[in-house]
């Protein structure tokens, strides 16, 4: 595959949006084909492509136009595919554990678990929007403190503190509700 010109990369680094569009259009088709070959899902492949290009635009000042951009791009896409597989594996494991647990519960235990789940959901709903979002990104989407910090444009320590406070709040609320 041919490479994009060093001149175009330099224009992207300088913030030229038309050069960035040229870069995106140049790599779009082969990048999606590459991702589809890995994840076997065209929609997810497109999401990966968009995610990588958003990061490229945000970190364009760090691009070295003399290095092989092809290699950089496809390595980033491959790493995103690996992250996707980890999330899918984790999701499947959680589903399997849930199914196994449900098979071993009798009706009374199910009712107790449903009440606990309802109490937890209520407690989560009473969190501030910011804490709720941080908790969701970490627990449900498996994002790291650093990823959440970058996504929300806050410090890593703020993410950590908000998660600690959210989890402590949830523990207290669920324990209190269980006592009644």
mmCIF file with all atom_site columns, N, CA and C in Angstrom, residues 69-143:
data_model
loop_
_atom_site.group_PDB
_atom_site.id
_atom_site.type_symbol
_atom_site.label_atom_id
_atom_site.label_alt_id
_atom_site.label_comp_id
_atom_site.label_asym_id
_atom_site.label_entity_id
_atom_site.label_seq_id
_atom_site.pdbx_PDB_ins_code
_atom_site.Cartn_x
_atom_site.Cartn_y
_atom_site.Cartn_z
_atom_site.occupancy
_atom_site.B_iso_or_equiv
_atom_site.pdbx_formal_charge
_atom_site.auth_seq_id
_atom_site.auth_comp_id
_atom_site.auth_asym_id
_atom_site.auth_atom_id
_atom_site.pdbx_PDB_model_num
ATOM 1   N N  . UNK A 1 69  ? 3.951   6.391   8.800  1.00 0.00 ? 69  UNK A N  1
ATOM 2   C CA . UNK A 1 69  ? 2.603   6.632   9.316  1.00 0.00 ? 69  UNK A CA 1
ATOM 3   C C  . UNK A 1 69  ? 1.719   5.400   9.126  1.00 0.00 ? 69  UNK A C  1
ATOM 4   N N  . UNK A 1 70  ? 1.903   4.697   8.013  1.00 0.00 ? 70  UNK A N  1
ATOM 5   C CA . UNK A 1 70  ? 1.165   3.455   7.755  1.00 0.00 ? 70  UNK A CA 1
ATOM 6   C C  . UNK A 1 70  ? 1.267   2.512   8.945  1.00 0.00 ? 70  UNK A C  1
ATOM 7   N N  . UNK A 1 71  ? 2.482   2.263   9.337  1.00 0.00 ? 71  UNK A N  1
ATOM 8   C CA . UNK A 1 71  ? 2.756   1.346   10.441 1.00 0.00 ? 71  UNK A CA 1
ATOM 9   C C  . UNK A 1 71  ? 2.106   1.849   11.730 1.00 0.00 ? 71  UNK A C  1
ATOM 10  N N  . UNK A 1 72  ? 2.227   3.133   11.989 1.00 0.00 ? 72  UNK A N  1
ATOM 11  C CA . UNK A 1 72  ? 1.647   3.738   13.187 1.00 0.00 ? 72  UNK A CA 1
ATOM 12  C C  . UNK A 1 72  ? 0.130   3.545   13.209 1.00 0.00 ? 72  UNK A C  1
ATOM 13  N N  . UNK A 1 73  ? -0.524  3.879   12.102 1.00 0.00 ? 73  UNK A N  1
ATOM 14  C CA . UNK A 1 73  ? -1.978  3.792   12.029 1.00 0.00 ? 73  UNK A CA 1
ATOM 15  C C  . UNK A 1 73  ? -2.463  2.360   12.241 1.00 0.00 ? 73  UNK A C  1
ATOM 16  N N  . UNK A 1 74  ? -1.872  1.415   11.524 1.00 0.00 ? 74  UNK A N  1
ATOM 17  C CA . UNK A 1 74  ? -2.350  0.044   11.609 1.00 0.00 ? 74  UNK A CA 1
ATOM 18  C C  . UNK A 1 74  ? -2.002  -0.613  12.942 1.00 0.00 ? 74  UNK A C  1
ATOM 19  N N  . UNK A 1 75  ? -0.934  -0.159  13.584 1.00 0.00 ? 75  UNK A N  1
ATOM 20  C CA . UNK A 1 75  ? -0.627  -0.638  14.937 1.00 0.00 ? 75  UNK A CA 1
ATOM 21  C C  . UNK A 1 75  ? -1.681  -0.132  15.917 1.00 0.00 ? 75  UNK A C  1
ATOM 22  N N  . UNK A 1 76  ? -2.071  1.133   15.774 1.00 0.00 ? 76  UNK A N  1
ATOM 23  C CA . UNK A 1 76  ? -3.128  1.698   16.627 1.00 0.00 ? 76  UNK A CA 1
ATOM 24  C C  . UNK A 1 76  ? -4.440  0.934   16.433 1.00 0.00 ? 76  UNK A C  1
ATOM 25  N N  . UNK A 1 77  ? -4.782  0.650   15.196 1.00 0.00 ? 77  UNK A N  1
ATOM 26  C CA . UNK A 1 77  ? -6.015  -0.086  14.912 1.00 0.00 ? 77  UNK A CA 1
ATOM 27  C C  . UNK A 1 77  ? -5.959  -1.504  15.480 1.00 0.00 ? 77  UNK A C  1
ATOM 28  N N  . UNK A 1 78  ? -4.824  -2.147  15.325 1.00 0.00 ? 78  UNK A N  1
ATOM 29  C CA . UNK A 1 78  ? -4.660  -3.499  15.877 1.00 0.00 ? 78  UNK A CA 1
ATOM 30  C C  . UNK A 1 78  ? -4.828  -3.482  17.391 1.00 0.00 ? 78  UNK A C  1
ATOM 31  N N  . UNK A 1 79  ? -4.230  -2.482  18.053 1.00 0.00 ? 79  UNK A N  1
ATOM 32  C CA . UNK A 1 79  ? -4.343  -2.387  19.504 1.00 0.00 ? 79  UNK A CA 1
ATOM 33  C C  . UNK A 1 79  ? -5.793  -2.140  19.938 1.00 0.00 ? 79  UNK A C  1
ATOM 34  N N  . UNK A 1 80  ? -6.509  -1.332  19.170 1.00 0.00 ? 80  UNK A N  1
ATOM 35  C CA . UNK A 1 80  ? -7.930  -1.128  19.472 1.00 0.00 ? 80  UNK A CA 1
ATOM 36  C C  . UNK A 1 80  ? -8.712  -2.434  19.315 1.00 0.00 ? 80  UNK A C  1
ATOM 37  N N  . UNK A 1 81  ? -8.371  -3.215  18.317 1.00 0.00 ? 81  UNK A N  1
ATOM 38  C CA . UNK A 1 81  ? -9.037  -4.502  18.120 1.00 0.00 ? 81  UNK A CA 1
ATOM 39  C C  . UNK A 1 81  ? -8.763  -5.421  19.310 1.00 0.00 ? 81  UNK A C  1
ATOM 40  N N  . UNK A 1 82  ? -7.527  -5.424  19.799 1.00 0.00 ? 82  UNK A N  1
ATOM 41  C CA . UNK A 1 82  ? -7.202  -6.236  20.980 1.00 0.00 ? 82  UNK A CA 1
ATOM 42  C C  . UNK A 1 82  ? -8.002  -5.775  22.190 1.00 0.00 ? 82  UNK A C  1
ATOM 43  N N  . UNK A 1 83  ? -8.134  -4.456  22.373 1.00 0.00 ? 83  UNK A N  1
ATOM 44  C CA . UNK A 1 83  ? -8.936  -3.923  23.476 1.00 0.00 ? 83  UNK A CA 1
ATOM 45  C C  . UNK A 1 83  ? -10.396 -4.354  23.329 1.00 0.00 ? 83  UNK A C  1
ATOM 46  N N  . UNK A 1 84  ? -10.884 -4.337  22.100 1.00 0.00 ? 84  UNK A N  1
ATOM 47  C CA . UNK A 1 84  ? -12.257 -4.768  21.826 1.00 0.00 ? 84  UNK A CA 1
ATOM 48  C C  . UNK A 1 84  ? -12.437 -6.237  22.224 1.00 0.00 ? 84  UNK A C  1
ATOM 49  N N  . UNK A 1 85  ? -11.474 -7.084  21.858 1.00 0.00 ? 85  UNK A N  1
ATOM 50  C CA . UNK A 1 85  ? -11.563 -8.505  22.213 1.00 0.00 ? 85  UNK A CA 1
ATOM 51  C C  . UNK A 1 85  ? -11.550 -8.693  23.726 1.00 0.00 ? 85  UNK A C  1
ATOM 52  N N  . UNK A 1 86  ? -10.735 -7.917  24.425 1.00 0.00 ? 86  UNK A N  1
ATOM 53  C CA . UNK A 1 86  ? -10.693 -8.018  25.891 1.00 0.00 ? 86  UNK A CA 1
ATOM 54  C C  . UNK A 1 86  ? -12.042 -7.652  26.488 1.00 0.00 ? 86  UNK A C  1
ATOM 55  N N  . UNK A 1 87  ? -12.656 -6.580  25.982 1.00 0.00 ? 87  UNK A N  1
ATOM 56  C CA . UNK A 1 87  ? -13.973 -6.162  26.485 1.00 0.00 ? 87  UNK A CA 1
ATOM 57  C C  . UNK A 1 87  ? -15.023 -7.234  26.198 1.00 0.00 ? 87  UNK A C  1
ATOM 58  N N  . UNK A 1 88  ? -14.973 -7.792  25.000 1.00 0.00 ? 88  UNK A N  1
ATOM 59  C CA . UNK A 1 88  ? -15.938 -8.825  24.635 1.00 0.00 ? 88  UNK A CA 1
ATOM 60  C C  . UNK A 1 88  ? -15.758 -10.063 25.514 1.00 0.00 ? 88  UNK A C  1
ATOM 61  N N  . UNK A 1 89  ? -14.507 -10.428 25.753 1.00 0.00 ? 89  UNK A N  1
ATOM 62  C CA . UNK A 1 89  ? -14.223 -11.593 26.589 1.00 0.00 ? 89  UNK A CA 1
ATOM 63  C C  . UNK A 1 89  ? -14.722 -11.351 28.007 1.00 0.00 ? 89  UNK A C  1
ATOM 64  N N  . UNK A 1 90  ? -14.467 -10.152 28.522 1.00 0.00 ? 90  UNK A N  1
ATOM 65  C CA . UNK A 1 90  ? -14.911 -9.801  29.871 1.00 0.00 ? 90  UNK A CA 1
ATOM 66  C C  . UNK A 1 90  ? -16.434 -9.812  29.939 1.00 0.00 ? 90  UNK A C  1
ATOM 67  N N  . UNK A 1 91  ? -17.075 -9.268  28.918 1.00 0.00 ? 91  UNK A N  1
ATOM 68  C CA . UNK A 1 91  ? -18.530 -9.233  28.870 1.00 0.00 ? 91  UNK A CA 1
ATOM 69  C C  . UNK A 1 91  ? -19.110 -10.653 28.830 1.00 0.00 ? 91  UNK A C  1
ATOM 70  N N  . UNK A 1 92  ? -18.530 -11.514 28.024 1.00 0.00 ? 92  UNK A N  1
ATOM 71  C CA . UNK A 1 92  ? -18.986 -12.897 27.932 1.00 0.00 ? 92  UNK A CA 1
ATOM 72  C C  . UNK A 1 92  ? -18.804 -13.627 29.253 1.00 0.00 ? 92  UNK A C  1
ATOM 73  N N  . UNK A 1 93  ? -17.671 -13.383 29.915 1.00 0.00 ? 93  UNK A N  1
ATOM 74  C CA . UNK A 1 93  ? -17.399 -14.018 31.202 1.00 0.00 ? 93  UNK A CA 1
ATOM 75  C C  . UNK A 1 93  ? -18.431 -13.579 32.236 1.00 0.00 ? 93  UNK A C  1
ATOM 76  N N  . UNK A 1 94  ? -18.732 -12.293 32.266 1.00 0.00 ? 94  UNK A N  1
ATOM 77  C CA . UNK A 1 94  ? -19.720 -11.769 33.215 1.00 0.00 ? 94  UNK A CA 1
ATOM 78  C C  . UNK A 1 94  ? -21.091 -12.376 32.937 1.00 0.00 ? 94  UNK A C  1
ATOM 79  N N  . UNK A 1 95  ? -21.465 -12.466 31.670 1.00 0.00 ? 95  UNK A N  1
ATOM 80  C CA . UNK A 1 95  ? -22.756 -13.072 31.308 1.00 0.00 ? 95  UNK A CA 1
ATOM 81  C C  . UNK A 1 95  ? -22.805 -14.529 31.742 1.00 0.00 ? 95  UNK A C  1
ATOM 82  N N  . UNK A 1 96  ? -21.722 -15.248 31.489 1.00 0.00 ? 96  UNK A N  1
ATOM 83  C CA . UNK A 1 96  ? -21.669 -16.666 31.850 1.00 0.00 ? 96  UNK A CA 1
ATOM 84  C C  . UNK A 1 96  ? -21.767 -16.844 33.362 1.00 0.00 ? 96  UNK A C  1
ATOM 85  N N  . UNK A 1 97  ? -21.051 -16.007 34.123 1.00 0.00 ? 97  UNK A N  1
ATOM 86  C CA . UNK A 1 97  ? -21.117 -16.087 35.585 1.00 0.00 ? 97  UNK A CA 1
ATOM 87  C C  . UNK A 1 97  ? -22.528 -15.788 36.075 1.00 0.00 ? 97  UNK A C  1
ATOM 88  N N  . UNK A 1 98  ? -23.166 -14.812 35.460 1.00 0.00 ? 98  UNK A N  1
ATOM 89  C CA . UNK A 1 98  ? -24.537 -14.453 35.839 1.00 0.00 ? 98  UNK A CA 1
ATOM 90  C C  . UNK A 1 98  ? -25.479 -15.630 35.586 1.00 0.00 ? 98  UNK A C  1
ATOM 91  N N  . UNK A 1 99  ? -25.354 -16.238 34.418 1.00 0.00 ? 99  UNK A N  1
ATOM 92  C CA . UNK A 1 99  ? -26.213 -17.380 34.076 1.00 0.00 ? 99  UNK A CA 1
ATOM 93  C C  . UNK A 1 99  ? -25.986 -18.519 35.063 1.00 0.00 ? 99  UNK A C  1
ATOM 94  N N  . UNK A 1 100 ? -24.728 -18.803 35.374 1.00 0.00 ? 100 UNK A N  1
ATOM 95  C CA . UNK A 1 100 ? -24.420 -19.873 36.324 1.00 0.00 ? 100 UNK A CA 1
ATOM 96  C C  . UNK A 1 100 ? -25.003 -19.578 37.700 1.00 0.00 ? 100 UNK A C  1
ATOM 97  N N  . UNK A 1 101 ? -24.889 -18.337 38.119 1.00 0.00 ? 101 UNK A N  1
ATOM 98  C CA . UNK A 1 101 ? -25.439 -17.961 39.426 1.00 0.00 ? 101 UNK A CA 1
ATOM 99  C C  . UNK A 1 101 ? -26.953 -18.094 39.427 1.00 0.00 ? 101 UNK A C  1
ATOM 100 N N  . UNK A 1 102 ? -27.595 -17.684 38.343 1.00 0.00 ? 102 UNK A N  1
ATOM 101 C CA . UNK A 1 102 ? -29.044 -17.741 38.267 1.00 0.00 ? 102 UNK A CA 1
ATOM 102 C C  . UNK A 1 102 ? -29.559 -19.184 38.289 1.00 0.00 ? 102 UNK A C  1
ATOM 103 N N  . UNK A 1 103 ? -28.794 -20.084 37.728 1.00 0.00 ? 103 UNK A N  1
ATOM 104 C CA . UNK A 1 103 ? -29.198 -21.491 37.707 1.00 0.00 ? 103 UNK A CA 1
ATOM 105 C C  . UNK A 1 103 ? -29.189 -22.083 39.114 1.00 0.00 ? 103 UNK A C  1
ATOM 106 N N  . UNK A 1 104 ? -28.377 -21.523 40.016 1.00 0.00 ? 104 UNK A N  1
ATOM 107 C CA . UNK A 1 104 ? -28.241 -22.062 41.365 1.00 0.00 ? 104 UNK A CA 1
ATOM 108 C C  . UNK A 1 104 ? -29.146 -21.381 42.388 1.00 0.00 ? 104 UNK A C  1
ATOM 109 N N  . UNK A 1 105 ? -29.826 -20.333 41.993 1.00 0.00 ? 105 UNK A N  1
ATOM 110 C CA . UNK A 1 105 ? -30.705 -19.627 42.926 1.00 0.00 ? 105 UNK A CA 1
ATOM 111 C C  . UNK A 1 105 ? -32.090 -20.252 42.938 1.00 0.00 ? 105 UNK A C  1
ATOM 112 N N  . UNK A 1 106 ? -32.667 -20.322 44.132 1.00 0.00 ? 106 UNK A N  1
ATOM 113 C CA . UNK A 1 106 ? -34.079 -20.673 44.172 1.00 0.00 ? 106 UNK A CA 1
ATOM 114 C C  . UNK A 1 106 ? -34.874 -19.367 44.140 1.00 0.00 ? 106 UNK A C  1
ATOM 115 N N  . UNK A 1 107 ? -36.194 -19.461 44.136 1.00 0.00 ? 107 UNK A N  1
ATOM 116 C CA . UNK A 1 107 ? -37.036 -18.275 43.976 1.00 0.00 ? 107 UNK A CA 1
ATOM 117 C C  . UNK A 1 107 ? -36.813 -17.243 45.080 1.00 0.00 ? 107 UNK A C  1
ATOM 118 N N  . UNK A 1 108 ? -36.650 -17.712 46.313 1.00 0.00 ? 108 UNK A N  1
ATOM 119 C CA . UNK A 1 108 ? -36.465 -16.778 47.427 1.00 0.00 ? 108 UNK A CA 1
ATOM 120 C C  . UNK A 1 108 ? -35.141 -16.020 47.275 1.00 0.00 ? 108 UNK A C  1
ATOM 121 N N  . UNK A 1 109 ? -34.103 -16.734 46.911 1.00 0.00 ? 109 UNK A N  1
ATOM 122 C CA . UNK A 1 109 ? -32.807 -16.080 46.700 1.00 0.00 ? 109 UNK A CA 1
ATOM 123 C C  . UNK A 1 109 ? -32.886 -15.089 45.539 1.00 0.00 ? 109 UNK A C  1
ATOM 124 N N  . UNK A 1 110 ? -33.661 -15.443 44.516 1.00 0.00 ? 110 UNK A N  1
ATOM 125 C CA . UNK A 1 110 ? -33.835 -14.542 43.383 1.00 0.00 ? 110 UNK A CA 1
ATOM 126 C C  . UNK A 1 110 ? -34.507 -13.245 43.815 1.00 0.00 ? 110 UNK A C  1
ATOM 127 N N  . UNK A 1 111 ? -35.516 -13.365 44.670 1.00 0.00 ? 111 UNK A N  1
ATOM 128 C CA . UNK A 1 111 ? -36.201 -12.173 45.156 1.00 0.00 ? 111 UNK A CA 1
ATOM 129 C C  . UNK A 1 111 ? -35.241 -11.286 45.940 1.00 0.00 ? 111 UNK A C  1
ATOM 130 N N  . UNK A 1 112 ? -34.429 -11.885 46.795 1.00 0.00 ? 112 UNK A N  1
ATOM 131 C CA . UNK A 1 112 ? -33.451 -11.123 47.576 1.00 0.00 ? 112 UNK A CA 1
ATOM 132 C C  . UNK A 1 112 ? -32.465 -10.430 46.647 1.00 0.00 ? 112 UNK A C  1
ATOM 133 N N  . UNK A 1 113 ? -31.996 -11.141 45.648 1.00 0.00 ? 113 UNK A N  1
ATOM 134 C CA . UNK A 1 113 ? -31.047 -10.558 44.691 1.00 0.00 ? 113 UNK A CA 1
ATOM 135 C C  . UNK A 1 113 ? -31.705 -9.439  43.884 1.00 0.00 ? 113 UNK A C  1
ATOM 136 N N  . UNK A 1 114 ? -32.946 -9.627  43.504 1.00 0.00 ? 114 UNK A N  1
ATOM 137 C CA . UNK A 1 114 ? -33.658 -8.590  42.763 1.00 0.00 ? 114 UNK A CA 1
ATOM 138 C C  . UNK A 1 114 ? -33.828 -7.334  43.594 1.00 0.00 ? 114 UNK A C  1
ATOM 139 N N  . UNK A 1 115 ? -34.121 -7.508  44.882 1.00 0.00 ? 115 UNK A N  1
ATOM 140 C CA . UNK A 1 115 ? -34.244 -6.356  45.779 1.00 0.00 ? 115 UNK A CA 1
ATOM 141 C C  . UNK A 1 115 ? -32.895 -5.649  45.897 1.00 0.00 ? 115 UNK A C  1
ATOM 142 N N  . UNK A 1 116 ? -31.824 -6.418  46.050 1.00 0.00 ? 116 UNK A N  1
ATOM 143 C CA . UNK A 1 116 ? -30.486 -5.821  46.127 1.00 0.00 ? 116 UNK A CA 1
ATOM 144 C C  . UNK A 1 116 ? -30.171 -5.047  44.851 1.00 0.00 ? 116 UNK A C  1
ATOM 145 N N  . UNK A 1 117 ? -30.505 -5.666  43.720 1.00 0.00 ? 117 UNK A N  1
ATOM 146 C CA . UNK A 1 117 ? -30.243 -5.015  42.438 1.00 0.00 ? 117 UNK A CA 1
ATOM 147 C C  . UNK A 1 117 ? -31.052 -3.732  42.309 1.00 0.00 ? 117 UNK A C  1
ATOM 148 N N  . UNK A 1 118 ? -32.310 -3.773  42.700 1.00 0.00 ? 118 UNK A N  1
ATOM 149 C CA . UNK A 1 118 ? -33.163 -2.584  42.652 1.00 0.00 ? 118 UNK A CA 1
ATOM 150 C C  . UNK A 1 118 ? -32.597 -1.491  43.557 1.00 0.00 ? 118 UNK A C  1
ATOM 151 N N  . UNK A 1 119 ? -32.172 -1.874  44.756 1.00 0.00 ? 119 UNK A N  1
ATOM 152 C CA . UNK A 1 119 ? -31.572 -0.902  45.682 1.00 0.00 ? 119 UNK A CA 1
ATOM 153 C C  . UNK A 1 119 ? -30.305 -0.295  45.084 1.00 0.00 ? 119 UNK A C  1
ATOM 154 N N  . UNK A 1 120 ? -29.513 -1.138  44.451 1.00 0.00 ? 120 UNK A N  1
ATOM 155 C CA . UNK A 1 120 ? -28.287 -0.650  43.828 1.00 0.00 ? 120 UNK A CA 1
ATOM 156 C C  . UNK A 1 120 ? -28.621 0.309   42.692 1.00 0.00 ? 120 UNK A C  1
ATOM 157 N N  . UNK A 1 121 ? -29.571 -0.050  41.854 1.00 0.00 ? 121 UNK A N  1
ATOM 158 C CA . UNK A 1 121 ? -29.980 0.811   40.739 1.00 0.00 ? 121 UNK A CA 1
ATOM 159 C C  . UNK A 1 121 ? -30.473 2.163   41.270 1.00 0.00 ? 121 UNK A C  1
ATOM 160 N N  . UNK A 1 122 ? -31.280 2.132   42.331 1.00 0.00 ? 122 UNK A N  1
ATOM 161 C CA . UNK A 1 122 ? -31.795 3.366   42.932 1.00 0.00 ? 122 UNK A CA 1
ATOM 162 C C  . UNK A 1 122 ? -30.643 4.216   43.460 1.00 0.00 ? 122 UNK A C  1
ATOM 163 N N  . UNK A 1 123 ? -29.697 3.565   44.121 1.00 0.00 ? 123 UNK A N  1
ATOM 164 C CA . UNK A 1 123 ? -28.536 4.286   44.660 1.00 0.00 ? 123 UNK A CA 1
ATOM 165 C C  . UNK A 1 123 ? -27.718 4.897   43.526 1.00 0.00 ? 123 UNK A C  1
ATOM 166 N N  . UNK A 1 124 ? -27.518 4.151   42.457 1.00 0.00 ? 124 UNK A N  1
ATOM 167 C CA . UNK A 1 124 ? -26.762 4.669   41.309 1.00 0.00 ? 124 UNK A CA 1
ATOM 168 C C  . UNK A 1 124 ? -27.489 5.874   40.704 1.00 0.00 ? 124 UNK A C  1
ATOM 169 N N  . UNK A 1 125 ? -28.800 5.766   40.588 1.00 0.00 ? 125 UNK A N  1
ATOM 170 C CA . UNK A 1 125 ? -29.582 6.877   40.026 1.00 0.00 ? 125 UNK A CA 1
ATOM 171 C C  . UNK A 1 125 ? -29.498 8.133   40.877 1.00 0.00 ? 125 UNK A C  1
ATOM 172 N N  . UNK A 1 126 ? -29.230 7.975   42.175 1.00 0.00 ? 126 UNK A N  1
ATOM 173 C CA . UNK A 1 126 ? -29.158 9.153   43.037 1.00 0.00 ? 126 UNK A CA 1
ATOM 174 C C  . UNK A 1 126 ? -27.764 9.798   43.040 1.00 0.00 ? 126 UNK A C  1
ATOM 175 N N  . UNK A 1 127 ? -26.803 9.183   42.342 1.00 0.00 ? 127 UNK A N  1
ATOM 176 C CA . UNK A 1 127 ? -25.480 9.799   42.217 1.00 0.00 ? 127 UNK A CA 1
ATOM 177 C C  . UNK A 1 127 ? -25.572 11.036  41.326 1.00 0.00 ? 127 UNK A C  1
ATOM 178 N N  . UNK A 1 128 ? -24.615 11.939  41.487 1.00 0.00 ? 128 UNK A N  1
ATOM 179 C CA . UNK A 1 128 ? -24.555 13.088  40.585 1.00 0.00 ? 128 UNK A CA 1
ATOM 180 C C  . UNK A 1 128 ? -24.267 12.577  39.172 1.00 0.00 ? 128 UNK A C  1
ATOM 181 N N  . UNK A 1 129 ? -24.626 13.361  38.176 1.00 0.00 ? 129 UNK A N  1
ATOM 182 C CA . UNK A 1 129 ? -24.427 12.936  36.788 1.00 0.00 ? 129 UNK A CA 1
ATOM 183 C C  . UNK A 1 129 ? -22.955 12.634  36.505 1.00 0.00 ? 129 UNK A C  1
ATOM 184 N N  . UNK A 1 130 ? -22.064 13.465  37.049 1.00 0.00 ? 130 UNK A N  1
ATOM 185 C CA . UNK A 1 130 ? -20.628 13.277  36.814 1.00 0.00 ? 130 UNK A CA 1
ATOM 186 C C  . UNK A 1 130 ? -20.152 11.956  37.414 1.00 0.00 ? 130 UNK A C  1
ATOM 187 N N  . UNK A 1 131 ? -20.529 11.683  38.664 1.00 0.00 ? 131 UNK A N  1
ATOM 188 C CA . UNK A 1 131 ? -20.118 10.421  39.300 1.00 0.00 ? 131 UNK A CA 1
ATOM 189 C C  . UNK A 1 131 ? -20.723 9.228   38.588 1.00 0.00 ? 131 UNK A C  1
ATOM 190 N N  . UNK A 1 132 ? -21.980 9.366   38.195 1.00 0.00 ? 132 UNK A N  1
ATOM 191 C CA . UNK A 1 132 ? -22.660 8.272   37.500 1.00 0.00 ? 132 UNK A CA 1
ATOM 192 C C  . UNK A 1 132 ? -21.933 7.959   36.189 1.00 0.00 ? 132 UNK A C  1
ATOM 193 N N  . UNK A 1 133 ? -21.545 8.993   35.453 1.00 0.00 ? 133 UNK A N  1
ATOM 194 C CA . UNK A 1 133 ? -20.849 8.793   34.185 1.00 0.00 ? 133 UNK A CA 1
ATOM 195 C C  . UNK A 1 133 ? -19.479 8.148   34.415 1.00 0.00 ? 133 UNK A C  1
ATOM 196 N N  . UNK A 1 134 ? -18.742 8.625   35.397 1.00 0.00 ? 134 UNK A N  1
ATOM 197 C CA . UNK A 1 134 ? -17.422 8.047   35.712 1.00 0.00 ? 134 UNK A CA 1
ATOM 198 C C  . UNK A 1 134 ? -17.564 6.582   36.095 1.00 0.00 ? 134 UNK A C  1
ATOM 199 N N  . UNK A 1 135 ? -18.548 6.271   36.929 1.00 0.00 ? 135 UNK A N  1
ATOM 200 C CA . UNK A 1 135 ? -18.794 4.892   37.354 1.00 0.00 ? 135 UNK A CA 1
ATOM 201 C C  . UNK A 1 135 ? -19.145 4.020   36.148 1.00 0.00 ? 135 UNK A C  1
ATOM 202 N N  . UNK A 1 136 ? -20.016 4.525   35.277 1.00 0.00 ? 136 UNK A N  1
ATOM 203 C CA . UNK A 1 136 ? -20.424 3.769   34.088 1.00 0.00 ? 136 UNK A CA 1
ATOM 204 C C  . UNK A 1 136 ? -19.231 3.498   33.182 1.00 0.00 ? 136 UNK A C  1
ATOM 205 N N  . UNK A 1 137 ? -18.427 4.522   32.930 1.00 0.00 ? 137 UNK A N  1
ATOM 206 C CA . UNK A 1 137 ? -17.267 4.351   32.048 1.00 0.00 ? 137 UNK A CA 1
ATOM 207 C C  . UNK A 1 137 ? -16.285 3.328   32.614 1.00 0.00 ? 137 UNK A C  1
ATOM 208 N N  . UNK A 1 138 ? -16.120 3.335   33.929 1.00 0.00 ? 138 UNK A N  1
ATOM 209 C CA . UNK A 1 138 ? -15.166 2.423   34.549 1.00 0.00 ? 138 UNK A CA 1
ATOM 210 C C  . UNK A 1 138 ? -15.718 1.011   34.664 1.00 0.00 ? 138 UNK A C  1
ATOM 211 N N  . UNK A 1 139 ? -16.914 0.875   35.225 1.00 0.00 ? 139 UNK A N  1
ATOM 212 C CA . UNK A 1 139 ? -17.458 -0.452  35.527 1.00 0.00 ? 139 UNK A CA 1
ATOM 213 C C  . UNK A 1 139 ? -18.056 -1.125  34.295 1.00 0.00 ? 139 UNK A C  1
ATOM 214 N N  . UNK A 1 140 ? -18.902 -0.402  33.569 1.00 0.00 ? 140 UNK A N  1
ATOM 215 C CA . UNK A 1 140 ? -19.594 -1.028  32.441 1.00 0.00 ? 140 UNK A CA 1
ATOM 216 C C  . UNK A 1 140 ? -18.741 -1.091  31.182 1.00 0.00 ? 140 UNK A C  1
ATOM 217 N N  . UNK A 1 141 ? -17.968 -0.033  30.930 1.00 0.00 ? 141 UNK A N  1
ATOM 218 C CA . UNK A 1 141 ? -17.191 0.011   29.686 1.00 0.00 ? 141 UNK A CA 1
ATOM 219 C C  . UNK A 1 141 ? -15.735 -0.383  29.887 1.00 0.00 ? 141 UNK A C  1
ATOM 220 N N  . UNK A 1 142 ? -15.328 -0.580  31.138 1.00 0.00 ? 142 UNK A N  1
ATOM 221 C CA . UNK A 1 142 ? -13.979 -1.058  31.419 1.00 0.00 ? 142 UNK A CA 1
ATOM 222 C C  . UNK A 1 142 ? -12.877 -0.061  31.122 1.00 0.00 ? 142 UNK A C  1
ATOM 223 N N  . UNK A 1 143 ? -13.198 1.216   31.105 1.00 0.00 ? 143 UNK A N  1
ATOM 224 C CA . UNK A 1 143 ? -12.184 2.234   30.805 1.00 0.00 ? 143 UNK A CA 1
ATOM 225 C C  . UNK A 1 143 ? -11.305 2.471   32.033 1.00 0.00 ? 143 UNK A C  1
#
